[in-house]
């Protein structure tokens, strides 16, 4: 029986391959903690999120969005305490799929895997809508080109398919350049606003309890949690990093810290650029231009134009990072023969999971084509509605992993303190369950729709989990050998 537990302290050769001879493995030793952080932050699209989502959160929930971003970061930091502790005992690719399998059994583990694939695939596909609309507007404003959004969507799919087939180290370099440009531009904007004193003087009201925990907490939480989308995917690159546990630990804490501080600072800065009351009014009246207007007012037209270009690259970076995460989940499921084994194939020259990546690209092309043929809106339909299941699933996935970490260490603490492997996972699970309930309870405020559409979008999450559980039970009955290999 194949052993999935990797204990570095008990293994003479930490670099040995945990898979049997002849089973495909990803390239090892090619990623540093910094490069993994680039993948994770790119998935969250710092500039794309700031320009496209922060104004929406301010308009729906208020200026307390800045404080909510810190709250979400703190919750995920607590979750990461147990998450990182358990990560050192799991070396195979699979992410939360293996965490839940180890902690709560194979059926729920596969349910989590199916949910993760759905989450990252929907996030990648939906982000193409945002990319297309911003690219269309940028081409018109800078080049005076009148182009259909469908053209930009198809270009995004083609570029995603090409880059996704290349080596993970090249992916990291591409994302690294994009993310660096995003962060520099965001910090220049925030510092310009801060040093100038804002529109009406600097205020800390955005971090006050009254603003943070005021009305419409659900939409603010829904949007804020997406700011950290993909942070837990650090473990998906466990086979490809240079120093397994140490690199994953640094990447996880580093990604959360950078995103939490950066987003809160940027959100606070855009509020200061209009004033506390003016920011809410601007976010409601003209949310898509809120950052562009503020940037032009405090830096200049050239900066607003640069912002419009980098927003487009930011969304492409998000598309690529989500695509990479979904492809690696499919790769893990294919290699474990839960899904067709061909999905577990690796391109020998680049070391990429090329079949899984190509399959996702084809599926993305089909979905985008359906939206285009139906004449649907790229932002309100493809992006907002398309990513809603992923928004609901993110806290659910992390909550399941928290419970799994607790259950795993409940059997054996492995010499670790109880606060690290019992208290923190339970605290994080309770907080994340509350976040998920808030999002679902106020989903109409997020989607802008009413009626059954919100029910259907929310039900996609349990449906994905149930499909995975059903597949596990089928394997237990029909293919017991494959079922047994899912975990020791």
CSV table of C-alpha atoms in Angstrom, one decimal:
chain,number,residue,atom,x,y,z
A,1,UNK,CA,0.0,0.0,0.0
A,2,UNK,CA,1.3,3.4,-1.0
A,3,UNK,CA,2.3,5.7,1.9
A,4,UNK,CA,1.1,9.3,1.6
A,5,UNK,CA,2.5,10.5,4.8
A,6,UNK,CA,5.8,12.3,4.6
A,7,UNK,CA,7.6,12.9,7.8
A,8,UNK,CA,10.9,14.7,7.2
A,9,UNK,CA,12.2,13.8,10.6
A,10,UNK,CA,11.9,10.2,9.9
A,11,UNK,CA,13.1,10.1,6.3
A,12,UNK,CA,16.8,9.7,5.5
A,13,UNK,CA,16.4,11.2,2.1
A,14,UNK,CA,14.0,14.1,2.1
A,15,UNK,CA,14.4,14.5,-1.6
A,16,UNK,CA,13.4,11.0,-2.5
A,17,UNK,CA,10.3,10.5,-4.7
A,18,UNK,CA,7.3,9.4,-2.6
A,19,UNK,CA,5.7,7.8,-5.6
A,20,UNK,CA,6.3,4.3,-6.9
A,21,UNK,CA,8.6,3.7,-9.9
A,22,UNK,CA,7.0,4.7,-13.2
A,23,UNK,CA,4.5,7.2,-11.7
A,24,UNK,CA,4.8,10.7,-13.1
A,25,UNK,CA,6.2,13.4,-10.8
A,26,UNK,CA,6.5,17.1,-11.2
A,27,UNK,CA,9.9,18.8,-11.5
A,28,UNK,CA,11.5,19.2,-8.1
A,29,UNK,CA,13.7,22.0,-6.7
A,30,UNK,CA,12.7,24.6,-9.2
A,31,UNK,CA,10.7,27.0,-7.0
A,32,UNK,CA,11.7,29.2,-4.1
A,33,UNK,CA,9.4,30.6,-1.4
A,34,UNK,CA,9.4,34.0,-3.2
A,35,UNK,CA,8.3,32.4,-6.5
A,36,UNK,CA,5.4,30.4,-4.7
A,37,UNK,CA,4.3,33.7,-3.1
A,38,UNK,CA,4.2,35.2,-6.6
A,39,UNK,CA,1.8,32.4,-7.7
A,40,UNK,CA,-0.4,33.0,-4.7
A,41,UNK,CA,-0.5,36.8,-4.9
A,42,UNK,CA,-1.0,36.7,-8.6
A,43,UNK,CA,-4.1,34.5,-8.1
A,44,UNK,CA,-5.6,37.2,-6.0
A,45,UNK,CA,-4.9,39.8,-8.7
A,46,UNK,CA,-3.8,42.7,-6.4
A,47,UNK,CA,-4.5,45.4,-8.8
A,48,UNK,CA,-7.4,43.8,-10.5
A,49,UNK,CA,-9.0,43.1,-7.1
A,50,UNK,CA,-8.3,46.7,-5.9
A,51,UNK,CA,-9.8,48.4,-9.0
A,52,UNK,CA,-12.6,46.0,-9.6
A,53,UNK,CA,-13.7,44.8,-6.2
A,54,UNK,CA,-12.7,47.2,-3.5
A,55,UNK,CA,-15.1,50.0,-4.8
A,56,UNK,CA,-17.9,47.4,-4.9
A,57,UNK,CA,-17.2,46.4,-1.3
A,58,UNK,CA,-17.1,50.1,-0.2
A,59,UNK,CA,-20.4,50.8,-2.0
A,60,UNK,CA,-22.2,47.8,-0.6
A,61,UNK,CA,-20.7,47.7,2.9
A,62,UNK,CA,-18.9,51.0,3.7
A,63,UNK,CA,-15.4,52.2,4.4
A,64,UNK,CA,-15.0,49.5,7.0
A,65,UNK,CA,-13.8,47.2,4.1
A,66,UNK,CA,-10.3,48.2,5.0
A,67,UNK,CA,-10.7,46.8,8.5
A,68,UNK,CA,-12.5,43.7,7.2
A,69,UNK,CA,-9.5,42.9,5.0
A,70,UNK,CA,-7.4,42.8,8.2
A,71,UNK,CA,-10.0,40.6,9.9
A,72,UNK,CA,-10.0,38.1,7.1
A,73,UNK,CA,-6.2,38.1,7.0
A,74,UNK,CA,-6.1,37.4,10.8
A,75,UNK,CA,-8.6,34.5,10.4
A,76,UNK,CA,-6.5,32.9,7.7
A,77,UNK,CA,-3.3,33.4,9.7
A,78,UNK,CA,-4.9,31.5,12.6
A,79,UNK,CA,-5.9,28.8,10.1
A,80,UNK,CA,-2.3,28.6,8.8
A,81,UNK,CA,-0.9,27.7,12.2
A,82,UNK,CA,-2.3,24.2,12.0
A,83,UNK,CA,-2.2,24.1,8.2
A,84,UNK,CA,1.5,24.6,8.1
A,85,UNK,CA,2.1,22.1,10.9
A,86,UNK,CA,0.2,19.4,9.0
A,87,UNK,CA,1.8,20.3,5.7
A,88,UNK,CA,5.1,18.8,6.7
A,89,UNK,CA,3.5,15.4,6.9
A,90,UNK,CA,2.0,15.5,3.4
A,91,UNK,CA,4.3,15.7,0.5
A,92,UNK,CA,2.3,14.6,-2.5
A,93,UNK,CA,0.5,17.1,-4.8
A,94,UNK,CA,-3.2,17.4,-3.8
A,95,UNK,CA,-3.5,20.4,-1.5
A,96,UNK,CA,-6.6,20.5,0.7
A,97,UNK,CA,-7.7,17.3,-1.0
A,98,UNK,CA,-5.1,15.3,0.9
A,99,UNK,CA,-5.5,17.3,4.1
A,100,UNK,CA,-9.2,16.4,4.3
A,101,UNK,CA,-8.5,12.8,3.2
A,102,UNK,CA,-6.0,12.4,6.0
A,103,UNK,CA,-8.1,14.1,8.6
A,104,UNK,CA,-11.6,13.0,7.8
A,105,UNK,CA,-11.5,10.1,5.4
A,106,UNK,CA,-11.4,9.3,1.7
A,107,UNK,CA,-15.1,10.2,0.8
A,108,UNK,CA,-15.0,13.7,2.2
A,109,UNK,CA,-11.4,14.1,0.9
A,110,UNK,CA,-12.6,13.4,-2.6
A,111,UNK,CA,-15.6,15.7,-2.1
A,112,UNK,CA,-13.1,18.4,-1.2
A,113,UNK,CA,-11.0,17.7,-4.2
A,114,UNK,CA,-14.0,18.0,-6.5
A,115,UNK,CA,-15.0,21.3,-4.8
A,116,UNK,CA,-11.4,22.6,-5.2
A,117,UNK,CA,-11.3,21.9,-8.9
A,118,UNK,CA,-14.7,23.6,-9.3
A,119,UNK,CA,-13.6,26.6,-7.3
A,120,UNK,CA,-10.3,27.3,-9.1
A,121,UNK,CA,-11.8,26.4,-12.6
A,122,UNK,CA,-14.8,28.8,-12.0
A,123,UNK,CA,-12.4,31.5,-10.7
A,124,UNK,CA,-10.2,31.2,-13.7
A,125,UNK,CA,-13.1,31.2,-16.2
A,126,UNK,CA,-14.9,34.0,-14.5
A,127,UNK,CA,-11.8,36.2,-14.3
A,128,UNK,CA,-11.6,36.1,-18.1
A,129,UNK,CA,-14.8,38.2,-18.1
A,130,UNK,CA,-13.1,40.9,-16.0
A,131,UNK,CA,-9.9,40.7,-18.1
A,132,UNK,CA,-12.0,41.1,-21.3
A,133,UNK,CA,-14.0,44.1,-20.2
A,134,UNK,CA,-10.9,46.0,-18.8
A,135,UNK,CA,-8.9,45.1,-22.0
A,136,UNK,CA,-11.7,46.4,-24.1
A,137,UNK,CA,-11.9,49.7,-22.2
A,138,UNK,CA,-8.1,50.1,-22.2
A,139,UNK,CA,-7.8,49.6,-25.9
A,140,UNK,CA,-10.5,52.2,-26.5
A,141,UNK,CA,-9.2,54.8,-24.1
A,142,UNK,CA,-5.5,54.5,-25.1
A,143,UNK,CA,-5.6,53.4,-28.8
A,144,UNK,CA,-9.2,54.4,-29.7
A,145,UNK,CA,-9.8,50.9,-30.9
A,146,UNK,CA,-13.4,49.6,-30.8
A,147,UNK,CA,-13.0,45.9,-30.2
A,148,UNK,CA,-15.5,43.3,-29.0
A,149,UNK,CA,-14.9,41.8,-25.6
A,150,UNK,CA,-15.1,38.4,-27.1
A,151,UNK,CA,-11.9,39.0,-29.0
A,152,UNK,CA,-10.0,39.7,-25.7
A,153,UNK,CA,-11.6,36.8,-24.0
A,154,UNK,CA,-10.4,34.4,-26.8
A,155,UNK,CA,-6.9,35.9,-26.7
A,156,UNK,CA,-6.9,35.3,-22.9
A,157,UNK,CA,-7.9,31.7,-23.3
A,158,UNK,CA,-5.2,31.1,-26.0
A,159,UNK,CA,-2.5,32.8,-23.9
A,160,UNK,CA,-3.6,30.9,-20.8
A,161,UNK,CA,-3.4,27.6,-22.7
A,162,UNK,CA,0.1,28.4,-24.1
A,163,UNK,CA,1.7,29.6,-20.8
A,164,UNK,CA,-0.1,26.8,-18.8
A,165,UNK,CA,1.7,24.2,-20.9
A,166,UNK,CA,5.1,25.6,-20.2
A,167,UNK,CA,7.3,24.9,-17.2
A,168,UNK,CA,6.2,26.1,-13.7
A,169,UNK,CA,9.5,28.0,-13.3
A,170,UNK,CA,8.7,30.1,-16.4
A,171,UNK,CA,5.1,30.6,-15.1
A,172,UNK,CA,6.7,31.9,-11.9
A,173,UNK,CA,8.9,34.4,-13.8
A,174,UNK,CA,6.0,35.7,-15.8
A,175,UNK,CA,3.8,36.1,-12.7
A,176,UNK,CA,6.7,37.6,-10.8
A,177,UNK,CA,7.1,40.5,-13.2
A,178,UNK,CA,3.4,41.2,-13.4
A,179,UNK,CA,2.9,41.1,-9.6
A,180,UNK,CA,5.9,43.3,-9.0
A,181,UNK,CA,4.6,45.9,-11.4
A,182,UNK,CA,1.1,45.7,-9.7
A,183,UNK,CA,2.5,46.2,-6.2
A,184,UNK,CA,4.8,49.1,-7.1
A,185,UNK,CA,1.9,50.9,-8.8
A,186,UNK,CA,-0.5,50.3,-5.9
A,187,UNK,CA,2.1,51.5,-3.4
A,188,UNK,CA,2.9,54.6,-5.4
A,189,UNK,CA,-0.8,55.5,-5.5
A,190,UNK,CA,-1.3,54.9,-1.7
A,191,UNK,CA,1.8,56.8,-0.7
A,192,UNK,CA,0.9,59.7,-3.0
A,193,UNK,CA,-2.5,60.0,-1.3
A,194,UNK,CA,-1.0,59.6,2.2
A,195,UNK,CA,1.7,62.2,1.7
A,196,UNK,CA,-0.7,64.7,0.3
A,197,UNK,CA,-3.1,64.3,3.3
A,198,UNK,CA,-6.0,62.9,1.2
A,199,UNK,CA,-9.0,64.9,0.2
A,200,UNK,CA,-10.1,66.0,3.6
A,201,UNK,CA,-7.2,65.0,5.9
A,202,UNK,CA,-6.2,61.5,7.0
A,203,UNK,CA,-8.7,59.5,9.1
A,204,UNK,CA,-8.6,56.1,10.8
A,205,UNK,CA,-12.4,55.7,10.7
A,206,UNK,CA,-12.1,52.9,8.2
A,207,UNK,CA,-10.6,50.7,11.0
A,208,UNK,CA,-13.1,51.6,13.7
A,209,UNK,CA,-15.3,48.8,15.0
A,210,UNK,CA,-18.4,50.7,14.1
A,211,UNK,CA,-17.4,50.8,10.4
A,212,UNK,CA,-15.9,47.4,10.3
A,213,UNK,CA,-18.8,45.5,11.9
A,214,UNK,CA,-21.6,47.7,10.7
A,215,UNK,CA,-24.3,46.9,8.2
A,216,UNK,CA,-24.0,44.6,5.2
A,217,UNK,CA,-21.1,42.6,6.7
A,218,UNK,CA,-21.9,39.7,4.3
A,219,UNK,CA,-21.0,41.4,1.0
A,220,UNK,CA,-17.9,42.9,2.6
A,221,UNK,CA,-16.8,39.5,3.8
A,222,UNK,CA,-17.6,37.9,0.4
A,223,UNK,CA,-15.4,40.4,-1.4
A,224,UNK,CA,-12.7,40.6,1.2
A,225,UNK,CA,-12.2,36.8,1.4
A,226,UNK,CA,-11.6,36.7,-2.4
A,227,UNK,CA,-8.7,39.0,-1.8
A,228,UNK,CA,-6.9,36.0,-0.4
A,229,UNK,CA,-8.1,33.5,-3.0
A,230,UNK,CA,-5.6,30.8,-3.6
A,231,UNK,CA,-3.3,31.5,-0.6
A,232,UNK,CA,-3.7,27.8,0.6
A,233,UNK,CA,-2.5,26.6,-2.8
A,234,UNK,CA,1.1,26.9,-1.6
A,235,UNK,CA,1.0,23.2,-0.8
A,236,UNK,CA,0.1,22.4,-4.4
A,237,UNK,CA,3.7,23.2,-5.3
A,238,UNK,CA,5.2,21.0,-2.6
A,239,UNK,CA,6.9,18.7,-5.1
A,240,UNK,CA,8.4,21.6,-7.0
A,241,UNK,CA,9.9,23.7,-4.2
A,242,UNK,CA,13.5,23.6,-3.1
A,243,UNK,CA,13.1,23.0,0.6
A,244,UNK,CA,9.7,21.3,1.2
A,245,UNK,CA,8.4,22.3,4.6
A,246,UNK,CA,10.5,25.4,5.1
A,247,UNK,CA,9.6,26.9,1.8
A,248,UNK,CA,5.9,26.1,2.2
A,249,UNK,CA,5.8,27.7,5.7
A,250,UNK,CA,7.5,30.8,4.5
A,251,UNK,CA,5.3,31.1,1.4
A,252,UNK,CA,2.1,30.6,3.3
A,253,UNK,CA,2.8,33.2,6.0
A,254,UNK,CA,4.5,35.5,3.6
A,255,UNK,CA,1.6,35.5,1.2
A,256,UNK,CA,-1.0,36.2,3.9
A,257,UNK,CA,1.1,39.0,5.5
A,258,UNK,CA,1.8,40.7,2.2
A,259,UNK,CA,-1.8,40.5,1.0
A,260,UNK,CA,-3.4,41.5,4.3
A,261,UNK,CA,-1.2,44.7,4.8
A,262,UNK,CA,-1.2,45.7,1.1
A,263,UNK,CA,-5.0,45.4,0.6
A,264,UNK,CA,-5.9,47.2,3.9
A,265,UNK,CA,-3.5,50.0,3.1
A,266,UNK,CA,-4.7,50.4,-0.5
A,267,UNK,CA,-8.4,50.3,0.6
A,268,UNK,CA,-7.7,52.9,3.3
A,269,UNK,CA,-5.8,55.1,0.8
A,270,UNK,CA,-8.6,55.1,-1.8
A,271,UNK,CA,-11.1,56.1,1.0
A,272,UNK,CA,-8.8,59.0,2.0
A,273,UNK,CA,-8.6,60.1,-1.7
A,274,UNK,CA,-12.3,61.0,-1.5
A,275,UNK,CA,-12.9,61.4,2.2
A,276,UNK,CA,-14.9,59.0,4.4
A,277,UNK,CA,-18.4,60.1,3.1
A,278,UNK,CA,-17.2,60.9,-0.4
A,279,UNK,CA,-15.7,57.5,-0.8
A,280,UNK,CA,-19.0,55.7,-0.3
A,281,UNK,CA,-20.8,58.1,-2.7
A,282,UNK,CA,-18.1,57.7,-5.4
A,283,UNK,CA,-18.2,53.9,-5.0
A,284,UNK,CA,-21.9,53.8,-5.5
A,285,UNK,CA,-22.1,56.3,-8.4
A,286,UNK,CA,-19.0,55.3,-10.4
A,287,UNK,CA,-17.2,52.2,-9.0
A,288,UNK,CA,-15.4,51.1,-12.1
A,289,UNK,CA,-13.6,54.5,-12.4
A,290,UNK,CA,-13.0,55.1,-8.7
A,291,UNK,CA,-9.3,54.2,-8.7
A,292,UNK,CA,-8.6,55.8,-12.1
A,293,UNK,CA,-10.2,59.1,-10.9
A,294,UNK,CA,-8.2,59.0,-7.6
A,295,UNK,CA,-5.0,58.1,-9.4
A,296,UNK,CA,-5.4,61.0,-11.9
A,297,UNK,CA,-6.2,63.4,-9.1
A,298,UNK,CA,-3.3,62.6,-6.9
A,299,UNK,CA,-0.6,61.6,-9.4
A,300,UNK,CA,-1.6,62.5,-12.9
A,301,UNK,CA,-3.1,61.3,-16.2
A,302,UNK,CA,0.0,59.2,-17.1
A,303,UNK,CA,-0.4,57.2,-13.9
A,304,UNK,CA,-4.1,56.6,-14.6
A,305,UNK,CA,-3.2,55.4,-18.1
A,306,UNK,CA,-0.5,53.1,-16.7
A,307,UNK,CA,-3.0,51.8,-14.2
A,308,UNK,CA,-5.4,50.9,-16.9
A,309,UNK,CA,-2.7,48.8,-18.7
A,310,UNK,CA,-1.5,47.0,-15.6
A,311,UNK,CA,-5.1,46.2,-14.5
A,312,UNK,CA,-5.3,44.1,-17.7
A,313,UNK,CA,-2.1,42.2,-17.0
A,314,UNK,CA,-3.2,41.7,-13.4
A,315,UNK,CA,-6.4,39.9,-14.4
A,316,UNK,CA,-4.4,37.7,-16.8
A,317,UNK,CA,-2.0,36.8,-14.0
A,318,UNK,CA,-5.1,35.8,-11.9
A,319,UNK,CA,-6.4,33.7,-14.8
A,320,UNK,CA,-3.1,31.9,-15.1
A,321,UNK,CA,-2.6,31.3,-11.4
A,322,UNK,CA,-6.1,29.9,-10.9
A,323,UNK,CA,-5.6,27.8,-14.0
A,324,UNK,CA,-2.4,26.4,-12.6
A,325,UNK,CA,-4.0,25.5,-9.3
A,326,UNK,CA,-7.0,23.7,-10.9
A,327,UNK,CA,-4.7,21.9,-13.3
A,328,UNK,CA,-2.6,20.5,-10.4
A,329,UNK,CA,-5.7,19.3,-8.6
A,330,UNK,CA,-6.8,17.5,-11.8
A,331,UNK,CA,-3.3,16.1,-12.1
A,332,UNK,CA,-3.4,14.7,-8.6
A,333,UNK,CA,-6.8,13.1,-9.2
A,334,UNK,CA,-5.6,11.7,-12.5
A,335,UNK,CA,-2.4,10.3,-11.0
A,336,UNK,CA,-4.5,8.7,-8.2
A,337,UNK,CA,-6.8,7.2,-10.9
A,338,UNK,CA,-9.8,8.9,-9.4
A,339,UNK,CA,-10.3,10.6,-12.8
A,340,UNK,CA,-8.9,9.3,-16.1
A,341,UNK,CA,-5.1,8.5,-15.6
A,342,UNK,CA,-4.2,10.5,-18.6
A,343,UNK,CA,-4.8,13.7,-16.5
A,344,UNK,CA,-1.8,12.6,-14.4
A,345,UNK,CA,0.6,12.9,-17.4
A,346,UNK,CA,3.6,15.2,-17.2
A,347,UNK,CA,5.4,16.8,-20.2
A,348,UNK,CA,8.9,15.5,-20.0
A,349,UNK,CA,10.7,18.6,-21.2
A,350,UNK,CA,8.9,21.2,-19.1
A,351,UNK,CA,7.6,19.1,-16.2
A,352,UNK,CA,4.1,20.6,-16.5
A,353,UNK,CA,0.8,18.6,-16.0
A,354,UNK,CA,0.0,19.2,-19.7
A,355,UNK,CA,-3.0,17.0,-20.2
A,356,UNK,CA,-4.8,18.5,-17.2
A,357,UNK,CA,-3.9,22.0,-18.3
A,358,UNK,CA,-5.0,21.4,-21.9
A,359,UNK,CA,-8.3,19.9,-20.8
A,360,UNK,CA,-9.0,22.9,-18.6
A,361,UNK,CA,-8.2,25.2,-21.5
A,362,UNK,CA,-10.6,23.4,-23.8
A,363,UNK,CA,-13.4,23.5,-21.1
A,364,UNK,CA,-12.7,27.3,-20.6
A,365,UNK,CA,-13.0,27.9,-24.3
A,366,UNK,CA,-16.4,26.1,-24.5
A,367,UNK,CA,-17.8,28.1,-21.5
A,368,UNK,CA,-16.6,31.5,-22.8
A,369,UNK,CA,-18.0,30.7,-26.2
A,370,UNK,CA,-21.4,29.9,-24.7
A,371,UNK,CA,-21.5,33.2,-22.9
A,372,UNK,CA,-20.4,35.0,-26.1
A,373,UNK,CA,-23.0,33.3,-28.3
A,374,UNK,CA,-25.7,34.0,-25.8
A,375,UNK,CA,-24.9,37.7,-25.8
A,376,UNK,CA,-24.3,37.8,-22.0
A,377,UNK,CA,-22.4,40.6,-20.2
A,378,UNK,CA,-18.7,39.8,-19.6
A,379,UNK,CA,-18.7,41.5,-16.2
A,380,UNK,CA,-22.1,41.1,-14.7
A,381,UNK,CA,-22.6,37.6,-16.0
A,382,UNK,CA,-19.3,35.9,-16.8
A,383,UNK,CA,-17.4,37.5,-14.0
A,384,UNK,CA,-19.8,38.2,-11.1
A,385,UNK,CA,-22.2,35.3,-11.6
A,386,UNK,CA,-19.5,33.0,-12.9
A,387,UNK,CA,-17.3,33.4,-9.9
A,388,UNK,CA,-20.0,33.4,-7.3
A,389,UNK,CA,-19.8,29.6,-6.6
A,390,UNK,CA,-16.0,30.1,-6.0
A,391,UNK,CA,-16.7,33.0,-3.6
A,392,UNK,CA,-19.0,30.8,-1.6
A,393,UNK,CA,-16.6,27.8,-1.8
A,394,UNK,CA,-13.5,29.5,-0.6
A,395,UNK,CA,-14.4,29.8,3.1
A,396,UNK,CA,-16.1,26.3,3.0
A,397,UNK,CA,-12.9,24.7,1.6
A,398,UNK,CA,-10.7,26.4,4.3
A,399,UNK,CA,-13.2,25.4,7.0
A,400,UNK,CA,-13.1,21.8,6.0
A,401,UNK,CA,-9.3,21.9,6.0
A,402,UNK,CA,-9.4,23.4,9.5
A,403,UNK,CA,-11.6,20.6,10.9
A,404,UNK,CA,-9.4,18.0,9.1
A,405,UNK,CA,-6.2,19.4,10.7
A,406,UNK,CA,-7.8,19.1,14.1
A,407,UNK,CA,-9.0,15.6,13.5
A,408,UNK,CA,-5.6,14.6,12.1
A,409,UNK,CA,-3.7,15.7,15.2
A,410,UNK,CA,-6.5,14.6,17.6
A,411,UNK,CA,-5.2,11.0,17.0
A,412,UNK,CA,-1.6,12.0,17.4
A,413,UNK,CA,-0.2,15.4,18.2
A,414,UNK,CA,3.2,14.3,17.0
A,415,UNK,CA,4.9,16.2,19.8
A,416,UNK,CA,3.3,19.6,18.8
A,417,UNK,CA,1.6,21.9,21.3
A,418,UNK,CA,-2.2,21.7,21.7
A,419,UNK,CA,-2.7,25.4,20.9
A,420,UNK,CA,-1.1,24.9,17.5
A,421,UNK,CA,-2.8,21.7,16.3
A,422,UNK,CA,-6.1,21.8,18.3
A,423,UNK,CA,-7.1,25.3,19.4
A,424,UNK,CA,-6.1,27.3,16.3
A,425,UNK,CA,-7.7,24.9,13.8
A,426,UNK,CA,-11.0,24.8,15.8
A,427,UNK,CA,-11.0,28.6,16.2
A,428,UNK,CA,-10.4,29.1,12.5
A,429,UNK,CA,-13.1,26.5,11.6
A,430,UNK,CA,-15.7,28.4,13.6
A,431,UNK,CA,-14.7,31.7,12.2
A,432,UNK,CA,-14.7,30.4,8.6
A,433,UNK,CA,-18.1,28.7,9.0
A,434,UNK,CA,-19.5,32.0,10.2
A,435,UNK,CA,-18.0,33.8,7.2
A,436,UNK,CA,-19.5,31.2,4.8
A,437,UNK,CA,-23.0,31.7,6.5
A,438,UNK,CA,-22.7,35.5,6.2
A,439,UNK,CA,-21.9,35.3,2.5
A,440,UNK,CA,-24.7,32.9,1.7
A,441,UNK,CA,-27.2,34.8,3.8
A,442,UNK,CA,-26.6,38.0,2.0
A,443,UNK,CA,-25.7,36.6,-1.4
A,444,UNK,CA,-28.3,38.8,-3.3
A,445,UNK,CA,-26.4,41.9,-2.2
A,446,UNK,CA,-23.2,40.4,-3.8
A,447,UNK,CA,-24.7,39.1,-7.0
A,448,UNK,CA,-27.2,41.9,-7.5
A,449,UNK,CA,-29.8,39.3,-8.4
A,450,UNK,CA,-32.9,37.9,-6.7
A,451,UNK,CA,-34.8,34.7,-6.7
A,452,UNK,CA,-33.7,31.2,-7.5
A,453,UNK,CA,-30.4,32.1,-9.2
A,454,UNK,CA,-28.8,32.7,-5.8
A,455,UNK,CA,-30.0,29.4,-4.5
A,456,UNK,CA,-28.7,27.6,-7.5
A,457,UNK,CA,-25.3,29.3,-7.3
A,458,UNK,CA,-25.0,28.4,-3.6
A,459,UNK,CA,-26.1,24.8,-4.2
A,460,UNK,CA,-23.2,24.3,-6.6
A,461,UNK,CA,-20.9,24.0,-3.6
A,462,UNK,CA,-22.6,21.1,-1.8
A,463,UNK,CA,-23.3,19.5,-5.1
A,464,UNK,CA,-19.6,19.4,-6.0
A,465,UNK,CA,-18.8,17.9,-2.6
A,466,UNK,CA,-21.5,15.2,-2.9
A,467,UNK,CA,-20.2,14.3,-6.4
A,468,UNK,CA,-16.8,13.7,-5.0
A,469,UNK,CA,-18.1,11.6,-2.1
A,470,UNK,CA,-20.2,9.6,-4.5
A,471,UNK,CA,-17.2,8.9,-6.6
A,472,UNK,CA,-15.3,7.7,-3.6
A,473,UNK,CA,-18.0,5.3,-2.5
A,474,UNK,CA,-18.2,4.0,-6.1
A,475,UNK,CA,-14.4,3.4,-6.1
A,476,UNK,CA,-14.7,1.6,-2.7
A,477,UNK,CA,-17.3,-0.8,-4.3
A,478,UNK,CA,-15.9,-1.2,-7.8
A,479,UNK,CA,-12.2,-0.4,-7.6
A,480,UNK,CA,-11.1,-1.1,-4.0
A,481,UNK,CA,-7.4,-1.0,-4.9
A,482,UNK,CA,-7.7,2.5,-6.3
A,483,UNK,CA,-9.8,3.5,-3.3
A,484,UNK,CA,-7.2,2.2,-0.8
A,485,UNK,CA,-4.4,4.1,-2.5
A,486,UNK,CA,-6.1,7.4,-1.8
A,487,UNK,CA,-4.6,7.4,1.7
A,488,UNK,CA,-2.6,5.1,4.0
